[in-house]
Every structure is written in structure tokens, then in C-alpha cells.
Coordinates of N, CA and C in Angstrom, one line a residue:
X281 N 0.8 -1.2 0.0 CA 0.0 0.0 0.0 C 0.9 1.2 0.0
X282 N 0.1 2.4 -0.6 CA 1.0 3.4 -0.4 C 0.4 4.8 0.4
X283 N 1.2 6.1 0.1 CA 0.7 7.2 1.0 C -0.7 7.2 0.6
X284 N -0.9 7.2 -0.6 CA -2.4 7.5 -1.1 C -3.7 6.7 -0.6
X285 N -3.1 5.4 -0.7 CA -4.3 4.5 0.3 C -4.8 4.6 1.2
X286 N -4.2 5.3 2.2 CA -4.9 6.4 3.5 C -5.8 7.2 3.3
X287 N -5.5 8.2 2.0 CA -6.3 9.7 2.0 C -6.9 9.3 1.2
X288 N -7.0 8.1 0.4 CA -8.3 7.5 -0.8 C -9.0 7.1 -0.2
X289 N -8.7 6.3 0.8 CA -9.9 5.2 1.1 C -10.0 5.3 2.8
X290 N -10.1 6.6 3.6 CA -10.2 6.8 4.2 C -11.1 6.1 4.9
X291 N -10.3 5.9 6.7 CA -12.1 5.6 7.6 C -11.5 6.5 9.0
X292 N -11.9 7.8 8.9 CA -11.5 8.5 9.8 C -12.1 8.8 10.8
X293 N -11.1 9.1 11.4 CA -11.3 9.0 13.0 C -10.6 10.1 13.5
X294 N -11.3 11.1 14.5 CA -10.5 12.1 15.3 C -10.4 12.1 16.9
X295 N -9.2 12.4 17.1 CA -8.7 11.6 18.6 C -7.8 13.2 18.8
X296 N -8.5 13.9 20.0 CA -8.2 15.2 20.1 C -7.6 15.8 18.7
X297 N -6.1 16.3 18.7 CA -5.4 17.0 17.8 C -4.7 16.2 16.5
X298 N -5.5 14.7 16.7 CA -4.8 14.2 15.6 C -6.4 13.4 14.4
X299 N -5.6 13.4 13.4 CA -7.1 12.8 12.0 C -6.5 11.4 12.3
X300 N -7.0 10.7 12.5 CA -6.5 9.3 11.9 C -7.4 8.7 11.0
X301 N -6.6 7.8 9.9 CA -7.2 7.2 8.7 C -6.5 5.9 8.0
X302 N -7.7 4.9 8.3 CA -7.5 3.6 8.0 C -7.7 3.0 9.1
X303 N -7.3 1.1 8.9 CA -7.7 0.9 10.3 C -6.3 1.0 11.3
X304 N -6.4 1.1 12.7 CA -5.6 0.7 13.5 C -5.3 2.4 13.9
X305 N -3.8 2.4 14.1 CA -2.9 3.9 13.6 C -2.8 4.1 12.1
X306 N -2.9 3.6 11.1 CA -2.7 3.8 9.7 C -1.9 5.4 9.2
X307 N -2.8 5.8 9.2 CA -1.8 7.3 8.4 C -2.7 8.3 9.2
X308 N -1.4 9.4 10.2 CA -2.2 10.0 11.4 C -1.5 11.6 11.1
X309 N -2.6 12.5 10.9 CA -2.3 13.8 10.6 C -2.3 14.8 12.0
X310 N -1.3 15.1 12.4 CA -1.6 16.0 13.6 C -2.0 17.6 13.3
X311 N -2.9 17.8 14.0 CA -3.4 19.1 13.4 C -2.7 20.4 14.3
X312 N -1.9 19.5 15.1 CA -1.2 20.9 15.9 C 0.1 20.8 15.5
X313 N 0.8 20.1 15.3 CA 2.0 20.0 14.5 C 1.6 20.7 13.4
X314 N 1.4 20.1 12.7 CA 0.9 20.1 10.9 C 2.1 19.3 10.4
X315 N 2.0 17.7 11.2 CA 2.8 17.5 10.1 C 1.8 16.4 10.5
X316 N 2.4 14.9 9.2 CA 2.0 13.5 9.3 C 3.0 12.3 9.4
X317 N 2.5 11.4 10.1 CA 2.8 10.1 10.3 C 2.1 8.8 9.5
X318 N 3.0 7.8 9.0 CA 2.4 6.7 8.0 C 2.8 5.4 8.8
X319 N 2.3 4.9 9.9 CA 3.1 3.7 10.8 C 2.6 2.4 9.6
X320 N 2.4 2.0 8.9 CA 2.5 1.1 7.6 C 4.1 1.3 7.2
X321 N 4.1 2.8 6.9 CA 5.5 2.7 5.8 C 6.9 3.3 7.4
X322 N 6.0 3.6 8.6 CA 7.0 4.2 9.7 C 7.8 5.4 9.0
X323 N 6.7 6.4 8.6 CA 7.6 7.5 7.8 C 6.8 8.9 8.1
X324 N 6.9 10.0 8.4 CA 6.2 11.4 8.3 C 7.2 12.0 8.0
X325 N 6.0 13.8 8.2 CA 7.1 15.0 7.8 C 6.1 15.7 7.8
X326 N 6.2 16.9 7.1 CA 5.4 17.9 7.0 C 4.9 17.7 5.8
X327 N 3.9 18.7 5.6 CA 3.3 18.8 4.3 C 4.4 18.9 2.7
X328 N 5.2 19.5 2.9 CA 6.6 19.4 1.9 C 6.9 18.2 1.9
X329 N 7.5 17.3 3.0 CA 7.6 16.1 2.9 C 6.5 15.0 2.0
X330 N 5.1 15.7 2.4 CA 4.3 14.6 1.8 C 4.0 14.7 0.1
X331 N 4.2 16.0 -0.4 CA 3.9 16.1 -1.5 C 5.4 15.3 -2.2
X332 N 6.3 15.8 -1.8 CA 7.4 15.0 -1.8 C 7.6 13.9 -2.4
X333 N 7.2 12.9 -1.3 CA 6.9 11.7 -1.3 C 6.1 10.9 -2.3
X334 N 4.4 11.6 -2.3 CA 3.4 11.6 -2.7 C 3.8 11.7 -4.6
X335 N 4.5 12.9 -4.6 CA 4.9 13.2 -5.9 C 6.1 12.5 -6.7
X336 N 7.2 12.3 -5.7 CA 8.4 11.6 -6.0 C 8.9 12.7 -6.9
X337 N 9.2 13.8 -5.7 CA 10.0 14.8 -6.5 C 10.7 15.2 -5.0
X338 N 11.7 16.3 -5.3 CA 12.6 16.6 -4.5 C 11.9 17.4 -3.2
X339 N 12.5 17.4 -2.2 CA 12.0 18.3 -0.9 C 11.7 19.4 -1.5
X340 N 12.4 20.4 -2.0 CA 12.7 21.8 -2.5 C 11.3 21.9 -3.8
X341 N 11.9 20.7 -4.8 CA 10.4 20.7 -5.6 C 9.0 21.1 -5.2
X342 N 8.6 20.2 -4.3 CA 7.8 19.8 -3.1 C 7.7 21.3 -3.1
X343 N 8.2 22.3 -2.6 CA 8.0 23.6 -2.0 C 7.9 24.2 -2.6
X344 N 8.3 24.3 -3.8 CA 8.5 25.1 -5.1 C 6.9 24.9 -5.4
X345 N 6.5 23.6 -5.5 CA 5.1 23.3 -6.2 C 3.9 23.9 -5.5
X346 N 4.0 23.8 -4.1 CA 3.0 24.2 -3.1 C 2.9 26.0 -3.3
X347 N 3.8 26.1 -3.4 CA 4.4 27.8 -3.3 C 3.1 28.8 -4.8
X348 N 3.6 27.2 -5.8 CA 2.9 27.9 -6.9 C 1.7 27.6 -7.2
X349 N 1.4 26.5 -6.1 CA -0.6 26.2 -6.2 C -1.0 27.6 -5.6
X350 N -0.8 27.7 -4.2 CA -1.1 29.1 -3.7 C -0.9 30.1 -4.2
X351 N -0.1 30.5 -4.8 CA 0.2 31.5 -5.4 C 1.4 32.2 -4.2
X352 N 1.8 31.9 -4.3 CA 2.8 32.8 -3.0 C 3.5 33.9 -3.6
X353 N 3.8 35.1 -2.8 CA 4.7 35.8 -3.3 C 6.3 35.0 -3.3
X354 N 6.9 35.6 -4.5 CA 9.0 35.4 -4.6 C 9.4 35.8 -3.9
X355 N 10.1 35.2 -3.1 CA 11.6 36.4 -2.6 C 12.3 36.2 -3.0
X356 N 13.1 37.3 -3.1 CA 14.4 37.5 -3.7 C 15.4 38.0 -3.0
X357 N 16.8 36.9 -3.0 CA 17.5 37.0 -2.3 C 18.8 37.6 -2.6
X358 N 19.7 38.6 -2.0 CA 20.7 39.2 -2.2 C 21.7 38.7 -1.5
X359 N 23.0 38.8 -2.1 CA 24.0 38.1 -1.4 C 25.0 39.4 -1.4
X360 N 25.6 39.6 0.1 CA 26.2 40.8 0.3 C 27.6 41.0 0.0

């Protein structure tokens, strides 16, 4: 199974600050962190990590991509 078999085929469950989904602990989203856990694959991170993953692209990718779903403002950096 993979990350996606969690958030596809969800059977969720909320246990204070965290989503859980699947059966057991399966793939557990903390909502005060904001990050996730996959105890199937024993793997989390943050949301960069998951698209990451999810995407099988680079951390930075990952950030790059999220950056330009939202629309984020550039920065631009100077080197002194």
C-alpha cells in the first residue's frame, strides 16, 4: 500500500489534535504539529515532505510546487 491508500480510502477518526485514517494507527495527521505520520510505511514530515513523497519529487520541488498552487509571493535574495 501506499501514502495515497490512507487519504483514498479513508475511515476517519478524530482523537483530540490528531485525524487518523485507516484501520488501526494507519496514516495519522496531527493538526497541531501540521505535520503527518504513515506507521505502515513508519515514515512522516510535513506537508513538503508529503507532496514529496506523494509526488516523488525533490523536498525543494515539493516547496516550489505548493508555493505555486497558492500563489505565494517570490523572494528574492541578495548576497552581500
Amino acid at each position: 500500500q501506499d501514502i495515497h491508500h490512507w487519504v483514498n480510502n479513508p475511515k476517519l477518526s478524530k482523537h483530540g489534535n490528531h485525524l487518523r485514517y485507516g484501520s488501526g494507527k494507519g496514516f495519522v495527521i496531527n493538526l497541531q504539529d501540521k505535520t503527518w505520520y504513515s506507521h505502515y510505511h513508519a515514515d512522516g514530515s510535513d506537508i513538503f515532505g508529503y507532496v514529496s513523497k506523494s509526488k516523488n519529487v525533490s523536498y525543494g520541488e515539493a516547496v516550489k510546487r505548493i508555493a505555486e498552487e497558492i500563489r505565494a509571493p517570490q523572494s528574492t535574495y541578495l548576497s552581500a
